[in-house]
Amino acid sequence: MNSVESCRRAGEMLARAEAVVVLTGAGISTESGIPDFRSPGGLWDRYDPTKLTFDRFCASAETRRDYWRLATETYPLLTRAEPNPAHLAVAAIEASGRLLKLVTQNIDGLHQRAGNSEQRTVEIHGSSLKAHCIDCGRPHDRAELHRRLLAGEIAVPECEACGGRVKPSTISFGQAMPEKETAEAFDAARDCDLMIVVGSSLQVYPAAALPDEAVRSGASLVIVNREPTPKDENATVIVRGSAAETMSLILKHAGDISAGFKAAADPMLR
Ligand code: NAD
Ligand code: ZN
């Protein structure tokens, strides 16, 4: 099936679905200028993630300094980025009333900026726009920390309440998944009738198990990704290509079938 035909089929499935779960990965944000991990030129070509694990962050002041140096380098990239048509398409699915949950592995906050609500959005790998103390749990203002780090006032933030270790609120390698968000994501996978995966290599667990859970519970599965994924064999429809282009096309086809959908999608994708 070519990509135009697969977008048409995915659009039909979307128009007929009643409870959609969208699962997104770093690939939905590359067209907003944020590199993913695994594509050539991605972050893994430039940084060694095995050096920045959660255990090392906790144990070593040197790792905390390296971590914050990298975080300070990448933060402006996230705050400057704008949502692209793929994010807007996901927001339109919520506006149409069909979105059960948006489960994102991304930490960039672009879905919320595109219009998805906090109630429907589950950030299973946390958010880079927030920070907190890993010793006492106190939230810290990430924008303010960034300003102080850039100004050279601090090299590593410390918690003023307990003197503890402050970390961006993302889930690092080796760090436990957030229990509430993980449970919400798996509940939604079990309860949806359609799951659309956009821009994920589906190699990172437990997120990569969500499509299996959805299919096991009877849902259809659409996978939108530039490259093959290990879950392609479970997909009802596979769409290869740019997330921004194909998600816009999928939405257009859904709008051709469902007037309610068209009303939700048109203002977003104009
Ligand atoms: P990944 O890097 O493992 O995979 C991204 C996938 O998207 C790849 O298979 C690639 O072929 C595909 N892709 C890239 N650009 C695309 C495009 N424009 N259109 C269609 N497909 C495209 O990402 P992942 O599965 O999300 O897992 C990596 C982890 O990295 C996640 O846990 C996430 O937390 C983190 N991460 C997040 C961001 C972000 O927030 N934007 C960026 C980098 C990494
Ligand atoms: Zn503290």
CSV table of N, CA and C in Angstrom, one decimal, residues 10-166:
chain,number,residue,atom,x,y,z
A,10,ALA,N,-6.3,5.1,7.0
A,10,ALA,CA,-6.1,5.5,8.4
A,10,ALA,C,-7.1,6.6,8.7
A,11,GLY,N,-7.4,7.5,7.8
A,11,GLY,CA,-8.4,8.6,8.0
A,11,GLY,C,-9.8,8.0,8.2
A,12,GLU,N,-10.1,6.9,7.4
A,12,GLU,CA,-11.4,6.3,7.6
A,12,GLU,C,-11.5,5.7,8.9
A,13,MET,N,-10.5,5.0,9.4
A,13,MET,CA,-10.5,4.4,10.7
A,13,MET,C,-10.7,5.5,11.8
A,14,LEU,N,-10.0,6.6,11.6
A,14,LEU,CA,-10.1,7.7,12.6
A,14,LEU,C,-11.5,8.2,12.6
A,15,ALA,N,-12.1,8.4,11.5
A,15,ALA,CA,-13.5,9.0,11.4
A,15,ALA,C,-14.5,8.1,12.1
A,16,ARG,N,-14.2,6.8,12.1
A,16,ARG,CA,-15.2,5.8,12.6
A,16,ARG,C,-14.9,5.5,14.1
A,17,ALA,N,-13.7,5.8,14.6
A,17,ALA,CA,-13.3,5.4,15.9
A,17,ALA,C,-14.1,6.3,17.0
A,18,GLU,N,-14.3,5.7,18.2
A,18,GLU,CA,-14.9,6.5,19.2
A,18,GLU,C,-14.0,6.8,20.4
A,19,ALA,N,-13.0,6.0,20.6
A,19,ALA,CA,-12.1,6.2,21.7
A,19,ALA,C,-10.6,6.0,21.2
A,20,VAL,N,-10.0,7.1,20.9
A,20,VAL,CA,-8.7,7.0,20.2
A,20,VAL,C,-7.6,7.3,21.3
A,21,VAL,N,-6.5,6.4,21.2
A,21,VAL,CA,-5.3,6.7,22.0
A,21,VAL,C,-4.2,7.1,20.9
A,22,VAL,N,-3.6,8.2,21.1
A,22,VAL,CA,-2.5,8.6,20.3
A,22,VAL,C,-1.2,8.4,21.1
A,23,LEU,N,-0.2,7.7,20.6
A,23,LEU,CA,1.0,7.5,21.3
A,23,LEU,C,2.1,8.1,20.5
A,24,THR,N,2.8,9.1,21.0
A,24,THR,CA,3.8,9.8,20.2
A,24,THR,C,5.2,9.6,20.8
A,25,GLY,N,6.2,9.7,19.9
A,25,GLY,CA,7.6,9.7,20.3
A,25,GLY,C,8.3,10.9,19.7
A,26,ALA,N,9.6,10.8,19.8
A,26,ALA,CA,10.5,12.0,19.4
A,26,ALA,C,10.3,12.3,17.9
A,27,GLY,N,9.9,11.4,17.1
A,27,GLY,CA,9.7,11.6,15.7
A,27,GLY,C,8.7,12.6,15.3
A,28,ILE,N,7.7,12.9,16.2
A,28,ILE,CA,6.7,13.9,15.9
A,28,ILE,C,7.2,15.3,16.1
A,29,SER,N,8.3,15.4,16.8
A,29,SER,CA,8.9,16.7,17.0
A,29,SER,C,10.1,17.1,16.2
A,30,THR,N,10.6,16.1,15.4
A,30,THR,CA,11.8,16.5,14.6
A,30,THR,C,11.5,17.6,13.6
A,31,GLU,N,10.2,17.6,13.1
A,31,GLU,CA,9.9,18.7,12.1
A,31,GLU,C,9.7,20.0,12.8
A,32,SER,N,9.7,20.0,14.1
A,32,SER,CA,9.8,21.3,14.9
A,32,SER,C,11.2,21.7,15.3
A,33,GLY,N,12.2,20.9,14.8
A,33,GLY,CA,13.6,21.2,15.0
A,33,GLY,C,14.2,20.6,16.2
A,34,ILE,N,13.5,19.6,16.8
A,34,ILE,CA,14.1,18.9,18.0
A,34,ILE,C,14.5,17.5,17.5
A,35,PRO,N,15.9,17.3,17.6
A,35,PRO,CA,16.3,16.0,17.1
A,35,PRO,C,15.8,14.8,17.9
A,36,ASP,N,15.6,13.7,17.3
A,36,ASP,CA,15.2,12.5,18.0
A,36,ASP,C,16.5,11.8,18.5
A,37,PHE,N,16.4,10.6,19.1
A,37,PHE,CA,17.6,9.9,19.6
A,37,PHE,C,18.2,9.1,18.6
A,38,ARG,N,17.4,8.4,17.8
A,38,ARG,CA,18.0,7.3,17.1
A,38,ARG,C,18.3,7.6,15.6
A,39,SER,N,17.7,8.6,15.0
A,39,SER,CA,18.0,9.0,13.6
A,39,SER,C,19.5,9.4,13.5
A,40,PRO,N,20.1,9.3,12.3
A,40,PRO,CA,21.5,9.8,12.1
A,40,PRO,C,21.5,11.3,12.5
A,41,GLY,N,22.5,11.7,13.2
A,41,GLY,CA,22.6,13.1,13.6
A,41,GLY,C,21.8,13.4,14.9
A,42,GLY,N,21.1,12.3,15.4
A,42,GLY,CA,20.3,12.5,16.6
A,42,GLY,C,21.2,12.6,17.8
A,43,LEU,N,20.5,12.8,19.0
A,43,LEU,CA,21.3,13.0,20.2
A,43,LEU,C,22.3,11.9,20.5
A,44,TRP,N,21.9,10.7,20.2
A,44,TRP,CA,22.8,9.6,20.5
A,44,TRP,C,24.2,9.6,19.8
A,45,ASP,N,24.2,10.4,18.7
A,45,ASP,CA,25.5,10.5,17.9
A,45,ASP,C,26.4,11.5,18.7
A,46,ARG,N,25.8,12.3,19.5
A,46,ARG,CA,26.6,13.4,20.1
A,46,ARG,C,26.8,13.2,21.6
A,47,TYR,N,25.9,12.4,22.3
A,47,TYR,CA,26.1,12.2,23.8
A,47,TYR,C,26.0,10.8,24.1
A,48,ASP,N,26.7,10.4,25.1
A,48,ASP,CA,26.7,9.0,25.5
A,48,ASP,C,25.7,8.8,26.7
A,49,PRO,N,24.5,8.3,26.4
A,49,PRO,CA,23.5,8.2,27.4
A,49,PRO,C,23.8,7.3,28.6
A,50,THR,N,24.8,6.4,28.3
A,50,THR,CA,25.1,5.5,29.4
A,50,THR,C,25.8,6.2,30.6
A,51,LYS,N,26.4,7.4,30.2
A,51,LYS,CA,27.1,8.2,31.3
A,51,LYS,C,26.1,9.0,32.1
A,52,LEU,N,24.9,9.2,31.6
A,52,LEU,CA,24.0,10.1,32.3
A,52,LEU,C,22.8,9.3,32.9
A,53,THR,N,23.0,8.2,33.4
A,53,THR,CA,21.9,7.4,34.0
A,53,THR,C,21.5,8.0,35.4
A,54,PHE,N,20.3,7.6,35.8
A,54,PHE,CA,19.8,8.1,37.1
A,54,PHE,C,20.7,7.8,38.3
A,55,ASP,N,21.2,6.6,38.3
A,55,ASP,CA,22.1,6.2,39.4
A,55,ASP,C,23.3,7.1,39.5
A,56,ARG,N,23.9,7.3,38.3
A,56,ARG,CA,25.1,8.2,38.3
A,56,ARG,C,24.7,9.6,38.7
A,57,PHE,N,23.5,10.1,38.2
A,57,PHE,CA,23.1,11.4,38.6
A,57,PHE,C,23.0,11.5,40.1
A,58,CYS,N,22.5,10.5,40.8
A,58,CYS,CA,22.3,10.5,42.2
A,58,CYS,C,23.6,10.4,42.9
A,59,ALA,N,24.6,9.6,42.4
A,59,ALA,CA,25.8,9.3,43.1
A,59,ALA,C,26.9,10.3,42.9
A,60,SER,N,26.9,11.0,41.8
A,60,SER,CA,28.1,11.8,41.5
A,60,SER,C,27.9,13.2,41.2
A,61,ALA,N,28.5,14.1,41.9
A,61,ALA,CA,28.4,15.5,41.7
A,61,ALA,C,28.9,15.9,40.3
A,62,GLU,N,29.9,15.2,39.8
A,62,GLU,CA,30.4,15.5,38.5
A,62,GLU,C,29.3,15.2,37.4
A,63,THR,N,28.6,14.0,37.6
A,63,THR,CA,27.6,13.7,36.6
A,63,THR,C,26.5,14.7,36.7
A,64,ARG,N,26.1,15.2,37.9
A,64,ARG,CA,25.1,16.2,38.0
A,64,ARG,C,25.5,17.5,37.3
A,65,ARG,N,26.8,17.9,37.3
A,65,ARG,CA,27.3,19.0,36.6
A,65,ARG,C,27.2,18.8,35.1
A,66,ASP,N,27.6,17.6,34.6
A,66,ASP,CA,27.5,17.3,33.2
A,66,ASP,C,26.1,17.3,32.7
A,67,TYR,N,25.2,16.7,33.5
A,67,TYR,CA,23.8,16.6,33.2
A,67,TYR,C,23.2,18.0,33.0
A,68,TRP,N,23.5,18.9,34.0
A,68,TRP,CA,22.9,20.2,33.9
A,68,TRP,C,23.5,21.0,32.8
A,69,ARG,N,24.8,20.7,32.4
A,69,ARG,CA,25.4,21.4,31.3
A,69,ARG,C,24.7,21.0,30.0
A,70,LEU,N,24.4,19.7,29.8
A,70,LEU,CA,23.6,19.3,28.6
A,70,LEU,C,22.2,19.8,28.7
A,71,ALA,N,21.6,19.8,29.8
A,71,ALA,CA,20.2,20.3,30.0
A,71,ALA,C,20.1,21.8,29.6
A,72,THR,N,21.2,22.5,30.0
A,72,THR,CA,21.2,24.0,29.7
A,72,THR,C,21.4,24.2,28.3
A,73,GLU,N,22.1,23.3,27.6
A,73,GLU,CA,22.3,23.4,26.2
A,73,GLU,C,21.0,23.2,25.4
A,74,THR,N,20.3,22.2,25.8
A,74,THR,CA,19.1,21.7,25.0
A,74,THR,C,17.8,22.5,25.4
A,75,TYR,N,17.7,23.1,26.6
A,75,TYR,CA,16.5,23.7,27.0
A,75,TYR,C,16.0,24.8,26.1
A,76,PRO,N,16.9,25.7,25.6
A,76,PRO,CA,16.4,26.7,24.7
A,76,PRO,C,15.8,26.1,23.3
A,77,LEU,N,16.4,25.0,22.9
A,77,LEU,CA,15.9,24.3,21.7
A,77,LEU,C,14.4,23.9,21.9
A,78,LEU,N,14.1,23.5,23.1
A,78,LEU,CA,12.7,23.1,23.4
A,78,LEU,C,11.8,24.3,23.6
A,79,THR,N,12.2,25.3,24.2
A,79,THR,CA,11.3,26.5,24.5
A,79,THR,C,11.1,27.3,23.2
A,80,ARG,N,12.1,27.3,22.3
A,80,ARG,CA,12.0,28.0,21.1
A,80,ARG,C,11.2,27.3,20.0
A,81,ALA,N,11.1,25.9,20.1
A,81,ALA,CA,10.4,25.1,19.1
A,81,ALA,C,8.9,25.4,19.1
A,82,GLU,N,8.3,25.3,17.9
A,82,GLU,CA,6.9,25.5,17.7
A,82,GLU,C,6.3,24.2,17.3
A,83,PRO,N,5.0,24.0,17.7
A,83,PRO,CA,4.3,22.8,17.3
A,83,PRO,C,4.2,22.7,15.8
A,84,ASN,N,4.3,21.6,15.2
A,84,ASN,CA,4.1,21.4,13.7
A,84,ASN,C,2.8,20.8,13.4
A,85,PRO,N,2.4,20.7,12.1
A,85,PRO,CA,1.1,20.2,11.7
A,85,PRO,C,0.7,18.8,12.3
A,86,ALA,N,1.7,18.0,12.6
A,86,ALA,CA,1.4,16.7,13.3
A,86,ALA,C,0.9,16.9,14.7
A,87,HIS,N,1.5,17.8,15.4
A,87,HIS,CA,1.0,18.2,16.8
A,87,HIS,C,-0.4,18.7,16.7
A,88,LEU,N,-0.6,19.6,15.7
A,88,LEU,CA,-1.9,20.2,15.5
A,88,LEU,C,-3.0,19.2,15.1
A,89,ALA,N,-2.6,18.2,14.4
A,89,ALA,CA,-3.5,17.1,14.0
A,89,ALA,C,-3.9,16.3,15.3
A,90,VAL,N,-3.0,16.1,16.2
A,90,VAL,CA,-3.3,15.4,17.4
A,90,VAL,C,-4.3,16.2,18.3
A,91,ALA,N,-4.0,17.6,18.3
A,91,ALA,CA,-4.9,18.5,19.0
A,91,ALA,C,-6.3,18.4,18.4
A,92,ALA,N,-6.4,18.3,17.1
A,92,ALA,CA,-7.7,18.3,16.4
A,92,ALA,C,-8.5,17.0,16.8
A,93,ILE,N,-7.7,15.9,17.0
A,93,ILE,CA,-8.4,14.7,17.4
A,93,ILE,C,-9.1,14.9,18.7
A,94,GLU,N,-8.4,15.6,19.6
A,94,GLU,CA,-9.0,15.9,20.9
A,94,GLU,C,-10.2,16.8,20.7
A,95,ALA,N,-10.0,17.8,19.9
A,95,ALA,CA,-11.1,18.8,19.6
A,95,ALA,C,-12.4,18.1,19.0
A,96,SER,N,-12.2,17.0,18.3
A,96,SER,CA,-13.3,16.3,17.7
A,96,SER,C,-14.1,15.5,18.8
A,97,GLY,N,-13.5,15.4,20.0
A,97,GLY,CA,-14.2,14.6,21.0
A,97,GLY,C,-13.9,13.1,21.0
A,98,ARG,N,-13.0,12.7,20.2
A,98,ARG,CA,-12.7,11.3,20.1
A,98,ARG,C,-11.5,10.8,20.9
A,99,LEU,N,-10.7,11.7,21.4
A,99,LEU,CA,-9.5,11.4,22.1
A,99,LEU,C,-9.7,10.8,23.5
A,100,LEU,N,-9.3,9.6,23.7
A,100,LEU,CA,-9.4,9.0,25.1
A,100,LEU,C,-8.2,9.5,25.8
A,101,LYS,N,-7.0,9.3,25.3
A,101,LYS,CA,-5.7,9.8,25.9
A,101,LYS,C,-4.7,10.0,24.9
A,102,LEU,N,-3.9,11.0,25.1
A,102,LEU,CA,-2.7,11.2,24.3
A,102,LEU,C,-1.5,10.8,25.3
A,103,VAL,N,-0.8,9.7,24.9
A,103,VAL,CA,0.3,9.3,25.7
A,103,VAL,C,1.6,9.7,24.9
A,104,THR,N,2.4,10.5,25.6
A,104,THR,CA,3.6,11.0,24.9
A,104,THR,C,4.8,10.6,25.6
A,105,GLN,N,5.8,10.1,24.8
A,105,GLN,CA,7.2,9.9,25.4
A,105,GLN,C,8.0,11.1,25.4
A,106,ASN,N,7.4,12.2,24.8
A,106,ASN,CA,8.2,13.4,24.6
A,106,ASN,C,8.2,14.2,25.9
A,107,ILE,N,9.2,15.0,26.0
A,107,ILE,CA,9.4,15.8,27.2
A,107,ILE,C,9.4,17.3,26.9
A,108,ASP,N,8.9,17.6,25.6
A,108,ASP,CA,9.1,19.0,25.1
A,108,ASP,C,7.9,19.9,25.3
A,109,GLY,N,6.8,19.4,25.7
A,109,GLY,CA,5.6,20.2,26.0
A,109,GLY,C,4.9,20.7,24.7
A,110,LEU,N,5.3,20.2,23.5
A,110,LEU,CA,4.7,20.8,22.3
A,110,LEU,C,3.2,20.4,22.1
A,111,HIS,N,2.8,19.2,22.6
A,111,HIS,CA,1.4,18.8,22.5
A,111,HIS,C,0.5,19.8,23.2
A,112,GLN,N,0.9,20.2,24.4
A,112,GLN,CA,0.1,21.1,25.2
A,112,GLN,C,0.0,22.5,24.5
A,113,ARG,N,1.2,22.9,23.9
A,113,ARG,CA,1.2,24.2,23.2
A,113,ARG,C,0.4,24.1,21.9
A,114,ALA,N,0.2,22.9,21.3
A,114,ALA,CA,-0.6,22.8,20.1
A,114,ALA,C,-2.1,22.8,20.5
A,115,GLY,N,-2.4,22.6,21.8
A,115,GLY,CA,-3.9,22.7,22.2
A,115,GLY,C,-4.4,21.4,22.9
A,116,ASN,N,-3.6,20.4,23.1
A,116,ASN,CA,-4.0,19.3,23.9
A,116,ASN,C,-4.1,19.7,25.4
A,117,SER,N,-5.2,19.1,26.0
A,117,SER,CA,-5.4,19.5,27.4
A,117,SER,C,-4.5,18.7,28.4
A,118,GLU,N,-4.2,19.3,29.5
A,118,GLU,CA,-3.5,18.5,30.6
A,118,GLU,C,-4.2,17.2,31.0
A,119,GLN,N,-5.5,17.3,31.0
A,119,GLN,CA,-6.3,16.2,31.5
A,119,GLN,C,-6.2,15.0,30.6
A,120,ARG,N,-6.0,15.2,29.3
A,120,ARG,CA,-6.0,14.1,28.3
A,120,ARG,C,-4.6,13.7,28.0
A,121,THR,N,-3.6,14.5,28.4
A,121,THR,CA,-2.2,14.2,28.0
A,121,THR,C,-1.4,13.5,29.2
A,122,VAL,N,-0.8,12.4,28.8
A,122,VAL,CA,-0.1,11.6,29.8
A,122,VAL,C,1.4,11.6,29.4
A,123,GLU,N,2.2,12.3,30.2
A,123,GLU,CA,3.7,12.4,29.8
A,123,GLU,C,4.4,11.3,30.5
A,124,ILE,N,4.6,10.1,29.9
A,124,ILE,CA,5.1,9.0,30.6
A,124,ILE,C,6.6,9.1,30.8
A,125,HIS,N,7.3,10.0,30.1
A,125,HIS,CA,8.7,10.2,30.4
A,125,HIS,C,9.0,11.6,31.1
A,126,GLY,N,7.9,12.2,31.6
A,126,GLY,CA,8.1,13.4,32.3
A,126,GLY,C,8.2,14.6,31.4
A,127,SER,N,8.6,15.7,32.0
A,127,SER,CA,8.7,17.0,31.2
A,127,SER,C,10.0,17.7,31.5
A,128,SER,N,10.6,18.2,30.4
A,128,SER,CA,11.9,18.9,30.6
A,128,SER,C,11.6,20.4,30.9
A,129,LEU,N,10.3,20.8,30.9
A,129,LEU,CA,10.0,22.2,31.2
A,129,LEU,C,9.8,22.4,32.7
A,130,LYS,N,9.9,21.3,33.5
A,130,LYS,CA,9.8,21.3,34.9
A,130,LYS,C,11.0,20.8,35.6
A,131,ALA,N,11.2,21.1,36.8
A,131,ALA,CA,12.3,20.5,37.6
A,131,ALA,C,11.8,20.3,39.0
A,132,HIS,N,12.5,19.3,39.7
A,132,HIS,CA,12.1,19.1,41.1
A,132,HIS,C,13.3,18.5,41.9
A,133,CYS,N,13.1,18.6,43.2
A,133,CYS,CA,14.2,18.0,44.1
A,133,CYS,C,13.9,16.5,44.2
A,134,ILE,N,14.9,15.7,43.9
A,134,ILE,CA,14.7,14.3,44.0
A,134,ILE,C,14.8,13.8,45.4
A,135,ASP,N,15.2,14.7,46.4
A,135,ASP,CA,15.2,14.2,47.8
A,135,ASP,C,14.0,14.6,48.5
A,136,CYS,N,13.4,15.8,48.3
A,136,CYS,CA,12.2,16.1,49.1
A,136,CYS,C,11.0,16.3,48.2
A,137,GLY,N,11.2,16.3,46.9
A,137,GLY,CA,10.0,16.3,46.0
A,137,GLY,C,9.6,17.7,45.6
A,138,ARG,N,10.2,18.8,46.2
A,138,ARG,CA,9.7,20.1,46.0
A,138,ARG,C,9.9,20.5,44.5
A,139,PRO,N,8.9,21.1,43.9
A,139,PRO,CA,9.1,21.6,42.5
A,139,PRO,C,9.9,22.8,42.5
A,140,HIS,N,10.7,23.0,41.4
A,140,HIS,CA,11.6,24.1,41.2
A,140,HIS,C,11.2,24.7,39.8
A,141,ASP,N,11.3,26.0,39.7
A,141,ASP,CA,11.0,26.7,38.5
A,141,ASP,C,12.1,26.5,37.4
A,142,ARG,N,11.8,25.7,36.4
A,142,ARG,CA,12.9,25.4,35.4
A,142,ARG,C,13.4,26.6,34.7
A,143,ALA,N,12.5,27.6,34.3
A,143,ALA,CA,12.9,28.7,33.6
A,143,ALA,C,13.9,29.6,34.5
A,144,GLU,N,13.5,29.7,35.7
A,144,GLU,CA,14.4,30.5,36.6
A,144,GLU,C,15.7,29.8,36.9
A,145,LEU,N,15.7,28.5,37.0
A,145,LEU,CA,17.0,27.7,37.1
A,145,LEU,C,17.8,28.0,35.9
A,146,HIS,N,17.2,27.9,34.7
A,146,HIS,CA,17.9,28.1,33.5
A,146,HIS,C,18.6,29.5,33.4
A,147,ARG,N,17.9,30.5,33.9
A,147,ARG,CA,18.4,31.8,33.8
A,147,ARG,C,19.6,31.9,34.7
A,148,ARG,N,19.5,31.3,35.9
A,148,ARG,CA,20.7,31.4,36.9
A,148,ARG,C,21.9,30.6,36.4
A,149,LEU,N,21.6,29.4,35.8
A,149,LEU,CA,22.7,28.6,35.2
A,149,LEU,C,23.4,29.4,34.1
A,150,LEU,N,22.6,30.0,33.2
A,150,LEU,CA,23.2,30.7,32.1
A,150,LEU,C,24.0,31.9,32.6
A,151,ALA,N,23.5,32.6,33.6
A,151,ALA,CA,24.2,33.8,34.2
A,151,ALA,C,25.5,33.4,34.9
A,152,GLY,N,25.6,32.1,35.2
A,152,GLY,CA,26.8,31.6,35.9
A,152,GLY,C,26.6,31.8,37.4
A,153,GLU,N,25.4,32.1,37.9
A,153,GLU,CA,25.2,32.2,39.3
A,153,GLU,C,25.3,30.9,40.0
A,154,ILE,N,24.9,29.8,39.3
A,154,ILE,CA,25.1,28.4,39.9
A,154,ILE,C,25.6,27.5,38.7
A,155,ALA,N,26.3,26.4,39.1
A,155,ALA,CA,26.7,25.4,38.1
A,155,ALA,C,25.8,24.2,38.2
A,156,VAL,N,25.3,24.0,39.4
A,156,VAL,CA,24.3,22.9,39.7
A,156,VAL,C,23.3,23.4,40.7
A,157,PRO,N,22.0,23.3,40.3
A,157,PRO,CA,21.0,23.8,41.3
A,157,PRO,C,20.9,22.9,42.5
A,158,GLU,N,20.7,23.5,43.6
A,158,GLU,CA,20.4,22.8,44.9
A,158,GLU,C,19.1,23.2,45.5
A,159,CYS,N,18.5,22.3,46.2
A,159,CYS,CA,17.1,22.6,46.7
A,159,CYS,C,17.3,23.5,48.0
A,160,GLU,N,16.6,24.7,48.0
A,160,GLU,CA,16.8,25.6,49.1
A,160,GLU,C,16.0,25.1,50.3
A,161,ALA,N,15.1,24.1,50.1
A,161,ALA,CA,14.3,23.6,51.2
A,161,ALA,C,15.1,22.6,52.0
A,162,CYS,N,15.8,21.7,51.3
A,162,CYS,CA,16.5,20.6,52.0
A,162,CYS,C,18.0,20.4,51.6
A,163,GLY,N,18.5,21.3,50.7
A,163,GLY,CA,19.8,21.1,50.3
A,163,GLY,C,20.1,19.9,49.3
A,164,GLY,N,18.9,19.4,48.9
A,164,GLY,CA,19.0,18.1,48.1
A,164,GLY,C,19.3,18.4,46.6
A,165,ARG,N,19.2,17.3,45.8
A,165,ARG,CA,19.6,17.3,44.4
A,165,ARG,C,18.4,17.6,43.5
A,166,VAL,N,18.6,18.7,42.7
A,166,VAL,CA,17.5,19.1,41.8
A,166,VAL,C,17.8,18.5,40.4
